[in-house]
CSV table of C-alpha atoms in Angstrom, one decimal:
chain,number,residue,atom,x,y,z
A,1,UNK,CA,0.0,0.0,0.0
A,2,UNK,CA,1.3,3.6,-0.6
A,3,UNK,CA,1.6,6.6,1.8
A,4,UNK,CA,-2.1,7.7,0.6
A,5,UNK,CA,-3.9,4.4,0.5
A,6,UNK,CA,-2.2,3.9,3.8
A,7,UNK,CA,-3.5,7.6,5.2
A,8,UNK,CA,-7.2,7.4,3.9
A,9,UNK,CA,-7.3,4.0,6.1
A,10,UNK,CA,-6.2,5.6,9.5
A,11,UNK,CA,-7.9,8.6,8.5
A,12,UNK,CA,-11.4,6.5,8.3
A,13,UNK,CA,-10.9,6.0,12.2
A,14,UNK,CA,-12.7,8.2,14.5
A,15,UNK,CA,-9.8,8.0,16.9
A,16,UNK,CA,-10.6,11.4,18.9
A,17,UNK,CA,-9.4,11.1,22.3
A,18,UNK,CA,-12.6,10.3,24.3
A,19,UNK,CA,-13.2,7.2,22.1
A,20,UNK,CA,-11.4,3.9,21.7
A,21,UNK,CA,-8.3,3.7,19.1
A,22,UNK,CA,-8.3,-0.2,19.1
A,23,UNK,CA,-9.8,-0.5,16.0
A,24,UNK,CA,-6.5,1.6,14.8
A,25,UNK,CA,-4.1,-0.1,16.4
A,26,UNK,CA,-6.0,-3.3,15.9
A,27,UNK,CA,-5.7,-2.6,11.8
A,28,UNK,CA,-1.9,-1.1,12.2
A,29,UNK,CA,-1.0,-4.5,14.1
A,30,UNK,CA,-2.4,-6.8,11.3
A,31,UNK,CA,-1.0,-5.1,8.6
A,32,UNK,CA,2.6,-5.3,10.5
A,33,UNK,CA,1.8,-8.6,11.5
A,34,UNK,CA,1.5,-9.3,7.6
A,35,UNK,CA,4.9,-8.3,6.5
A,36,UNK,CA,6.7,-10.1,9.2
A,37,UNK,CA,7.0,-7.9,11.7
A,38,UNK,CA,7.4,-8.3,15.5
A,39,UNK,CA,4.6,-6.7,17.4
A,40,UNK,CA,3.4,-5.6,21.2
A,41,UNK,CA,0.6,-4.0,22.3
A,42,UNK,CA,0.1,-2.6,25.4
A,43,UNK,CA,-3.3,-1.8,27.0
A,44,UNK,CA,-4.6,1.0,29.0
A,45,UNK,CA,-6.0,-0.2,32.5
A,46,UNK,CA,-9.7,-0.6,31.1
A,47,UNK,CA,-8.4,-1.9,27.9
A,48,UNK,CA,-10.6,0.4,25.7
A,49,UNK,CA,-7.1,2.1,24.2
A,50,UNK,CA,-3.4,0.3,23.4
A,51,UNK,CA,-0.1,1.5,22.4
A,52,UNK,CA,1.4,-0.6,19.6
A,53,UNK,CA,5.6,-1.2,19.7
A,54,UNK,CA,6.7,-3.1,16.9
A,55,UNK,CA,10.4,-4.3,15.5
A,56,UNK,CA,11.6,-4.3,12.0
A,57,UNK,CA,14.6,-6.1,11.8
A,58,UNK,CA,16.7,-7.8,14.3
A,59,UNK,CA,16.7,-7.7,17.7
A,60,UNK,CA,19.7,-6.0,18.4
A,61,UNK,CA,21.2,-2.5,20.2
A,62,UNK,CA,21.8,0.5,18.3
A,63,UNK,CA,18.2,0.7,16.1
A,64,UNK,CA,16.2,3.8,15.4
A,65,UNK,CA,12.7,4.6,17.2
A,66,UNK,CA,10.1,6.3,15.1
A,67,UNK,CA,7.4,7.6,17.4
A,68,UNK,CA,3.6,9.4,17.0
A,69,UNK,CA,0.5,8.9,18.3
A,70,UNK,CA,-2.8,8.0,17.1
A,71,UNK,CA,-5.1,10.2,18.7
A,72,UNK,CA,-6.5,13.5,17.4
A,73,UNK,CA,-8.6,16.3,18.4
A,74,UNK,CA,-12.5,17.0,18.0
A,75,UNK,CA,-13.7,18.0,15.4
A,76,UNK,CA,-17.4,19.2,17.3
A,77,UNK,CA,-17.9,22.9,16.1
A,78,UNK,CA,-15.8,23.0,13.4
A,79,UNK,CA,-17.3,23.7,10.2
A,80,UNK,CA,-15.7,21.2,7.6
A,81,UNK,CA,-16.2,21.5,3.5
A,82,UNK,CA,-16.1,17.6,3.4
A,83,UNK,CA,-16.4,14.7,6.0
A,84,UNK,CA,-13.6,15.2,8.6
A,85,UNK,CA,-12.7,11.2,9.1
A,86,UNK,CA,-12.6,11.0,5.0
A,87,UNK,CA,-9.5,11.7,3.3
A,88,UNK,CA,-10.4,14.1,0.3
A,89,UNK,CA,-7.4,15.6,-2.1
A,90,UNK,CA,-7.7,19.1,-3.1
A,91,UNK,CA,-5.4,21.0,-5.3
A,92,UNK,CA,-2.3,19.1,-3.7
A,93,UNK,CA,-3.3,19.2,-0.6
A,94,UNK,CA,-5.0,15.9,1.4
A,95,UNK,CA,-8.0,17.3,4.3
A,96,UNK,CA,-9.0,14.8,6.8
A,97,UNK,CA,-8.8,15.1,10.7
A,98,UNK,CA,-5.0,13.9,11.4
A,99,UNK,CA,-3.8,14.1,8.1
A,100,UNK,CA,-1.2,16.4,9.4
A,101,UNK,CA,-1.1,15.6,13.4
A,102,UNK,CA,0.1,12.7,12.9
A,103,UNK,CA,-1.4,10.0,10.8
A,104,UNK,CA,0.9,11.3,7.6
A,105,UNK,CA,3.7,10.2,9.8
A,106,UNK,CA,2.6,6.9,11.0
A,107,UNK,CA,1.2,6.2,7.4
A,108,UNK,CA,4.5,7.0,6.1
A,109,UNK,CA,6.3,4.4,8.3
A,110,UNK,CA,4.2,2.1,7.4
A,111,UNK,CA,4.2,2.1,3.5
A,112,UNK,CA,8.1,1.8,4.1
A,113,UNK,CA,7.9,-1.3,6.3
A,114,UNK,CA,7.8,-3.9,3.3
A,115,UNK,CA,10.6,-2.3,2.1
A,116,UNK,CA,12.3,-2.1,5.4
A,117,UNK,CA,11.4,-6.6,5.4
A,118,UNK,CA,13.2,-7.1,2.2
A,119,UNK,CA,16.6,-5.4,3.2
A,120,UNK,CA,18.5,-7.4,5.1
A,121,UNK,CA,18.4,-5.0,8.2
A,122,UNK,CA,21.8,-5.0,10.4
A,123,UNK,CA,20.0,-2.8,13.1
A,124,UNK,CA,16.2,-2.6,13.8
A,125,UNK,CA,13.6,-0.3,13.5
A,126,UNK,CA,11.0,0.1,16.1
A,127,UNK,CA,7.5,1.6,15.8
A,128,UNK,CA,6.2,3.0,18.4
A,129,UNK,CA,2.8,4.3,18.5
A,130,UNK,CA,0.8,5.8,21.4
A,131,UNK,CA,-2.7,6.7,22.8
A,132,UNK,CA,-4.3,10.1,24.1
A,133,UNK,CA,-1.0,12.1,23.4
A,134,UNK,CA,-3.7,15.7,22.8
A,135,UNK,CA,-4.6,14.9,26.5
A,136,UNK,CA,-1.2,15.3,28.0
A,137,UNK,CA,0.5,12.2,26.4
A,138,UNK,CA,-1.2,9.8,28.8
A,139,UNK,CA,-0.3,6.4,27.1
A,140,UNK,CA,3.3,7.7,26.5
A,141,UNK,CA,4.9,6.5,29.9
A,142,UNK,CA,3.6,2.8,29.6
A,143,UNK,CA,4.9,2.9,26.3
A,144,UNK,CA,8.3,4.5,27.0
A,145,UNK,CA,8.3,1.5,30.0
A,146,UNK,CA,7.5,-1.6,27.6
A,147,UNK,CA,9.6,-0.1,25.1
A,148,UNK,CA,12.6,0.1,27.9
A,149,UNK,CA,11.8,-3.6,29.2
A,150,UNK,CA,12.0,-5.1,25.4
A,151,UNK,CA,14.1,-3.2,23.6
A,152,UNK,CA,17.8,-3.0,23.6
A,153,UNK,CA,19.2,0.8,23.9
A,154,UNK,CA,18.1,2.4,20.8
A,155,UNK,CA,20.5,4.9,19.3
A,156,UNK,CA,17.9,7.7,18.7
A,157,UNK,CA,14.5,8.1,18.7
A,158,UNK,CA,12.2,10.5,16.0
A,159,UNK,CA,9.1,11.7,17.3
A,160,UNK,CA,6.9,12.4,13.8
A,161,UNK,CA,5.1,15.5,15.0
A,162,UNK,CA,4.7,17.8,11.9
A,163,UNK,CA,7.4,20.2,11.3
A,164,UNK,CA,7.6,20.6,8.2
A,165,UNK,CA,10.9,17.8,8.0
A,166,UNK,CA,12.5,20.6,9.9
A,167,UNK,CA,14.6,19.5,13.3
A,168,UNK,CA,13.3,20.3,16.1
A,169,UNK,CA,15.8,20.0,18.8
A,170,UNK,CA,14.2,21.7,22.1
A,171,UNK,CA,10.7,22.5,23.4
A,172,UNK,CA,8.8,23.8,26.7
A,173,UNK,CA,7.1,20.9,28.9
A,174,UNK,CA,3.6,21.1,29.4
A,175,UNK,CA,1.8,21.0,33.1
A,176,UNK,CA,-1.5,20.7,33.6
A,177,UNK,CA,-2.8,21.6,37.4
A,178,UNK,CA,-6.4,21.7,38.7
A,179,UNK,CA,-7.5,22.9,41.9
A,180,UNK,CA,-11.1,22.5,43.2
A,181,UNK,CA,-12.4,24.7,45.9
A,182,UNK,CA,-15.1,23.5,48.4
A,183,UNK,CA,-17.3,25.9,50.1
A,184,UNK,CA,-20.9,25.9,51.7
A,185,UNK,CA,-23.5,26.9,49.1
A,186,UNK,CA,-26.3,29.4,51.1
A,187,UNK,CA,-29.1,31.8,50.3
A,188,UNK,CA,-27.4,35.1,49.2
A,189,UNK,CA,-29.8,36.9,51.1
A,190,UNK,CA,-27.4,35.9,54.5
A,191,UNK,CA,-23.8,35.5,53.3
A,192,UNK,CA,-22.7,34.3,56.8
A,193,UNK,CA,-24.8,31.1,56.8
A,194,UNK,CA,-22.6,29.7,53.8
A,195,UNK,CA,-19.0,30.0,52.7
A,196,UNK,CA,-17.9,31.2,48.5
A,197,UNK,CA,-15.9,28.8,47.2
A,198,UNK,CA,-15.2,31.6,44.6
A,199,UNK,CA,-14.0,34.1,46.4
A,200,UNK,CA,-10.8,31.7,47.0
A,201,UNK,CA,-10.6,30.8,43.8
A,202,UNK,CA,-10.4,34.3,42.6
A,203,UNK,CA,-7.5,35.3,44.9
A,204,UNK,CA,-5.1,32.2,43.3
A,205,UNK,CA,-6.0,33.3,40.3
A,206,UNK,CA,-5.1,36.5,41.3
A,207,UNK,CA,-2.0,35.4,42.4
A,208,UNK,CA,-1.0,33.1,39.6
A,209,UNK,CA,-1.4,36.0,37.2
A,210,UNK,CA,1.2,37.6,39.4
A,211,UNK,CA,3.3,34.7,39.2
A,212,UNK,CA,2.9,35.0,35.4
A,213,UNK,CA,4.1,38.6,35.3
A,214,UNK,CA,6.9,37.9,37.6
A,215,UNK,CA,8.2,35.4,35.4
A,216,UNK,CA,8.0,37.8,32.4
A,217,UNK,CA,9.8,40.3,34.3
A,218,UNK,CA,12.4,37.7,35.1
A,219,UNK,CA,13.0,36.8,31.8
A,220,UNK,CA,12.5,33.2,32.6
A,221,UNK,CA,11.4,31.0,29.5
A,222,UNK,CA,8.5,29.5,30.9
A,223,UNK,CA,4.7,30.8,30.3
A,224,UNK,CA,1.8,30.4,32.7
A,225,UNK,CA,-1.9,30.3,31.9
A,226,UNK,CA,-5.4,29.9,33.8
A,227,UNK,CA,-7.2,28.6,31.0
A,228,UNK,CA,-10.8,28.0,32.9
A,229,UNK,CA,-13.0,28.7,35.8
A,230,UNK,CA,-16.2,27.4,36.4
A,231,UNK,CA,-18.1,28.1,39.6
A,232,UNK,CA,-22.1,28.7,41.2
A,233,UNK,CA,-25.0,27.8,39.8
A,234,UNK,CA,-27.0,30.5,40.6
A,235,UNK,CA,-26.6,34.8,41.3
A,236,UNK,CA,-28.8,34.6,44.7
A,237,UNK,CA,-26.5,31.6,45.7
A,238,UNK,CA,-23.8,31.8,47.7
A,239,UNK,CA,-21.3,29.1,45.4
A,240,UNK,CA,-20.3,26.2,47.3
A,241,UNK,CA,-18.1,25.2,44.5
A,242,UNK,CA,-15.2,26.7,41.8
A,243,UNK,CA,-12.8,24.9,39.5
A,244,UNK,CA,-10.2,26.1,38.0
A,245,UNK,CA,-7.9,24.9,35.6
A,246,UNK,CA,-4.4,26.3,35.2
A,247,UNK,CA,-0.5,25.3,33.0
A,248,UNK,CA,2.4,26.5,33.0
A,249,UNK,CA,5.0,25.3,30.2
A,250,UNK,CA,8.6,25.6,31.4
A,251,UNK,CA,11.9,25.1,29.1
A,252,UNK,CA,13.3,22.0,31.6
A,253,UNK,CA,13.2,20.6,35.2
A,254,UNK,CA,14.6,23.0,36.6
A,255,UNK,CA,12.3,26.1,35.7
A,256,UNK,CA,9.6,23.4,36.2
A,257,UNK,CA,10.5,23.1,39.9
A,258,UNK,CA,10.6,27.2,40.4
A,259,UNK,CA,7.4,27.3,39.4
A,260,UNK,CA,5.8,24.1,41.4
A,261,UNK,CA,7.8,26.1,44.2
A,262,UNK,CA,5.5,29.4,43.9
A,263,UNK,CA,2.4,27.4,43.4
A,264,UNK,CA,2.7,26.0,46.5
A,265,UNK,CA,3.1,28.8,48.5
A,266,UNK,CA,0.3,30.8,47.0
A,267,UNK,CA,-2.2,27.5,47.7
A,268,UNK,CA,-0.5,27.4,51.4
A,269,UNK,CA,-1.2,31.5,51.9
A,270,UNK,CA,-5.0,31.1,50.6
A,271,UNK,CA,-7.6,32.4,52.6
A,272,UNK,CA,-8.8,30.0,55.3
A,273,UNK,CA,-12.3,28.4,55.4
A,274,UNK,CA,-13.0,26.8,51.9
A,275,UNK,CA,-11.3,23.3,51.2
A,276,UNK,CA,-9.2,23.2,48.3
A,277,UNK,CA,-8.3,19.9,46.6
A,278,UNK,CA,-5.4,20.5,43.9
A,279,UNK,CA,-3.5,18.4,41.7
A,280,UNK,CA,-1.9,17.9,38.4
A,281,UNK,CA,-3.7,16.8,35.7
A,282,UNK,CA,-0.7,16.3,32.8
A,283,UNK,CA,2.6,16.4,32.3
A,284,UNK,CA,4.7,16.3,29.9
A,285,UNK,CA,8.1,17.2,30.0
A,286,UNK,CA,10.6,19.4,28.0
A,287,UNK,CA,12.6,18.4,25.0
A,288,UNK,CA,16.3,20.2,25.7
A,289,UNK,CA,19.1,20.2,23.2
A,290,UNK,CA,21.8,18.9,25.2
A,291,UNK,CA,22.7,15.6,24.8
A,292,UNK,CA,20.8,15.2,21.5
A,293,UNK,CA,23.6,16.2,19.3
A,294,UNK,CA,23.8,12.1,17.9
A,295,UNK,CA,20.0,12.3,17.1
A,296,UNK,CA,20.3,15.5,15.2
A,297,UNK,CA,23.5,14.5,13.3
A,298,UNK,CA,21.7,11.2,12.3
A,299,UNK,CA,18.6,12.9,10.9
A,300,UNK,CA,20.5,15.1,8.9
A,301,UNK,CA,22.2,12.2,6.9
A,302,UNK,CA,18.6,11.2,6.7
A,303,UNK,CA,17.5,14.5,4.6
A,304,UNK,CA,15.7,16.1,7.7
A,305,UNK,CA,16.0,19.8,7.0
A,306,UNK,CA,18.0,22.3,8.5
A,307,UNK,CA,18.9,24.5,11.1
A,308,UNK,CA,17.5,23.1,13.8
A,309,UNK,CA,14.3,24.6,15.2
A,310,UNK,CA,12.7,25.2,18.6
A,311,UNK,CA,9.3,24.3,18.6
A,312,UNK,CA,6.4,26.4,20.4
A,313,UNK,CA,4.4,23.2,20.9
A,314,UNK,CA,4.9,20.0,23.4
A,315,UNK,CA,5.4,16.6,22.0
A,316,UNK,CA,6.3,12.8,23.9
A,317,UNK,CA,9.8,13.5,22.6
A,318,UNK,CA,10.5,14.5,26.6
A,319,UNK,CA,9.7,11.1,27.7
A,320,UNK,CA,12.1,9.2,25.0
A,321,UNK,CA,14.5,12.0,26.6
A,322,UNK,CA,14.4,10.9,29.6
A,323,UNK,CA,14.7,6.8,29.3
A,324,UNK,CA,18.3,7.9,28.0
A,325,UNK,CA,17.2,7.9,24.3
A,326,UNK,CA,18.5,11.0,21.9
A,327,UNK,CA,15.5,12.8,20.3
A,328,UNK,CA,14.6,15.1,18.2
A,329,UNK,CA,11.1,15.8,16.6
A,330,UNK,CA,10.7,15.7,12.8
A,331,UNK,CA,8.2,14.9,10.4
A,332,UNK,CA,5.7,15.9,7.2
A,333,UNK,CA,3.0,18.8,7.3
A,334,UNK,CA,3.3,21.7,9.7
A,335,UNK,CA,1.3,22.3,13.3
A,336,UNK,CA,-0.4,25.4,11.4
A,337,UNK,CA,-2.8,23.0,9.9
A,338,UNK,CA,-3.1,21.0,12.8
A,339,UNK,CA,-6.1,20.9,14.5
A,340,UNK,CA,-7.9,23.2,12.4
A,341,UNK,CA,-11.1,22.7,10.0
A,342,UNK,CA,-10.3,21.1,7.1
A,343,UNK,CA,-7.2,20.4,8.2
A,344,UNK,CA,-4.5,19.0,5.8
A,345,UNK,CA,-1.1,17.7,4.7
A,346,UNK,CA,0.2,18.8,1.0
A,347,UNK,CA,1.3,16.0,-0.9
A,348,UNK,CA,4.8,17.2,-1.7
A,349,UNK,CA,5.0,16.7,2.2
A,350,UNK,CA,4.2,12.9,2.0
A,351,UNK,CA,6.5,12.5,-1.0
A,352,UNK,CA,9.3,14.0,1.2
A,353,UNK,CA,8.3,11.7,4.2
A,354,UNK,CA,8.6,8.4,2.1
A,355,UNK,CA,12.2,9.5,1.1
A,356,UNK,CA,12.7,10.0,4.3
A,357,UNK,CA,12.0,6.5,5.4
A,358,UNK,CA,13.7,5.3,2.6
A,359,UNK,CA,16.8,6.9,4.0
A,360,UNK,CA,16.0,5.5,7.1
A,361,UNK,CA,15.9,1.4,6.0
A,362,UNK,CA,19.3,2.4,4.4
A,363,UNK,CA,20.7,3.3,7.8
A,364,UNK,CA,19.4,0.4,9.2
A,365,UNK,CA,21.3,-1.1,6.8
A,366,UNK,CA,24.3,-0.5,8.0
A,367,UNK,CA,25.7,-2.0,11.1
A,368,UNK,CA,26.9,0.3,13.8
A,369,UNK,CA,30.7,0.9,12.5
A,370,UNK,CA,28.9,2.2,8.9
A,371,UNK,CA,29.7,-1.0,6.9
A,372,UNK,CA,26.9,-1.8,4.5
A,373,UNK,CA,24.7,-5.4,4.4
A,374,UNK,CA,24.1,-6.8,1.5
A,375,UNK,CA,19.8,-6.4,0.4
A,376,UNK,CA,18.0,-8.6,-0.3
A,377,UNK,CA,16.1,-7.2,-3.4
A,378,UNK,CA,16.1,-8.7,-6.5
């Protein structure tokens, strides 16, 4: 199957986040299957979503990860010119939720896997695909864990996220935090008989927007934002309840920590009398540039393009990062048409993924000292 054929079948699965992507991964691990490949899955604890890890080639140390996920975002309240989870080509250009983020990557790995079977691979290639990555990369760790426990150290991984074919070598984490304030709900008419959960709520976010200046004024390269509150039911009520909903992005661990630091105080200095519950919600942590310089010089023998970028967006590349794996992010389309109505990935994009992947099986090709293995094709 080509790149297309390949992209209008993952494209025909509804795999928004709040619904099972087994049907996905379920077609993804028969096709593998079918050319010889060796594949996992790994389930989420009510077994409604799986990650998928699968080997091409042997199973040896020094291989290549190629990661993405396969979840996408709503499409409710969009207006679309053509069915969303239907690939249509346009002038050039193919629409269909995920075209761009990220099915054109994983459909691009796989048309290359028959190839990658008929070479006589001296170091493998692993797939790695993951569930509920737009919700804060949820299925990541337990795949970064199985891939750990069954894989032998990889010499870089390649998260697909659309760039364009650009590098991108560094990127912010992403935290989410939500706190939930617990008041008595009362008649407005007597104040003192109940207790505002609002009122609290307003003076962290108050303070967080403080934070958020102070930071600026720092010149600190982390962002903070409260992204929602939602309290009362009612104007004559006094609200007995207030949520709200708050990340802060921060360019490694250690700006990370600052501001986990200055969160806590301002949740230990609120205002007594109203229970507060707070936790995070996501996390997802930065992609730095040190340490990566194997991963970069790799892709560029690849035909990734250069220089190297810093991306505005999070990706799972932090969590490859972290098992000890060099990554960097690169792959077709670009994160403008991500998300968006109509979204799409231009074809000259998916031409320039498959060569690509074709540079990739010839890496593989070679064993870790450069020498070249004889292929196997006729």
């Amino acid at each position: 199957m080509t790149t297309v054929e390949i992209l209008r079948a993952l494209v025909a699965f509804d795999t928004t986040s709040q619904r099972s992507n087994l049907d996905l991964i379920d077609w993804v691990a028969d096709y593998l299957a079918a050319h010889g490949a060796d594949v996992h899955l790994v389930r989420s604890d009510d077994g409604r979503k799986a990650n998928l890890l699968a080997r091409i080639g042997p199973d040896a140390a020094g291989g290549m990860v190629l990661s993405g996920h396969s979840d996408v975002v709503p499409v409710a309240g969009q207006s679309w010119r053509s069915e969303p989870f239907a690939l249509v080509e346009r002038e050039g250009r193919f629409h269909g939720r995920g075209a761009a983020d990220m099915k054109g990557f994983i459909a691009a790995c796989l048309s290359a896997v028959p190839a990658w079977q008929r070479d006589r691979l001296k170091r493998p290639i692993h797939l790695a695909f993951s569930y509920d990555e737009e919700i804060g990369c949820l299925g990541v760790p337990r795949l970064v864990d199985s891939l750990k426990a069954r894989v032998q150290a990889p010499a870089l991984a390649i998260v697909g996220e659309p760039t364009g074919m650009r590098i991108g070598v560094r990127h912010r984490g992403f935290f989410g935090h939500r706190a939930l304030f617990s008041g008595l709900a009362a008649h407005s008419s007597d104040p003192s008989l109940g207790a505002s959960a609002i009122e609290p709520a307003a003076h962290l976010v108050t303070r967080l927007a403080r934070l958020r200046r102070s930071l600026d004024r720092q010149g600190q390269r982390a962002t903070l934002n409260v992204g929602r509150i939602d309290g009362g039911s009612a104007i004559n009520i006094v609200p007995g309840c207030c949520e709200v909903l708050w990340e802060f992005r921060p360019e490694d661990e250690a700006a990370a920590e600052r501001v986990r630091t200055a969160v806590h105080r301002i949740l230990a200095a609120l205002p007594a009398g109203v229970k507060v519950e707070a936790e995070q919600v996501a996390g997802v942590p930065a992609l730095s540039a040190r340490g990566n310089e194997p991963a970069v010089s790799i892709a560029r023998t690849l035909g990734a393009l250069w220089p190297e970028a810093e991306l505005p967006f999070a990706t799972e590349a932090g969590f490859f990062q972290q098992a000890g794996i060099p990554t960097v992010v690169c792959g077709p389309g670009f994160i403008a048409q991500a998300h968006q109505p109509d979204e799409w990935i231009a074809a000259d994009q998916l031409r320039a993924a498959d060569g690509f992947m074709a540079s990739v099986g010839a890496w593989a090709m070679r064993d870790v000292a450069g020498r070249l293995h004889a292929s196997r094709r006729e």
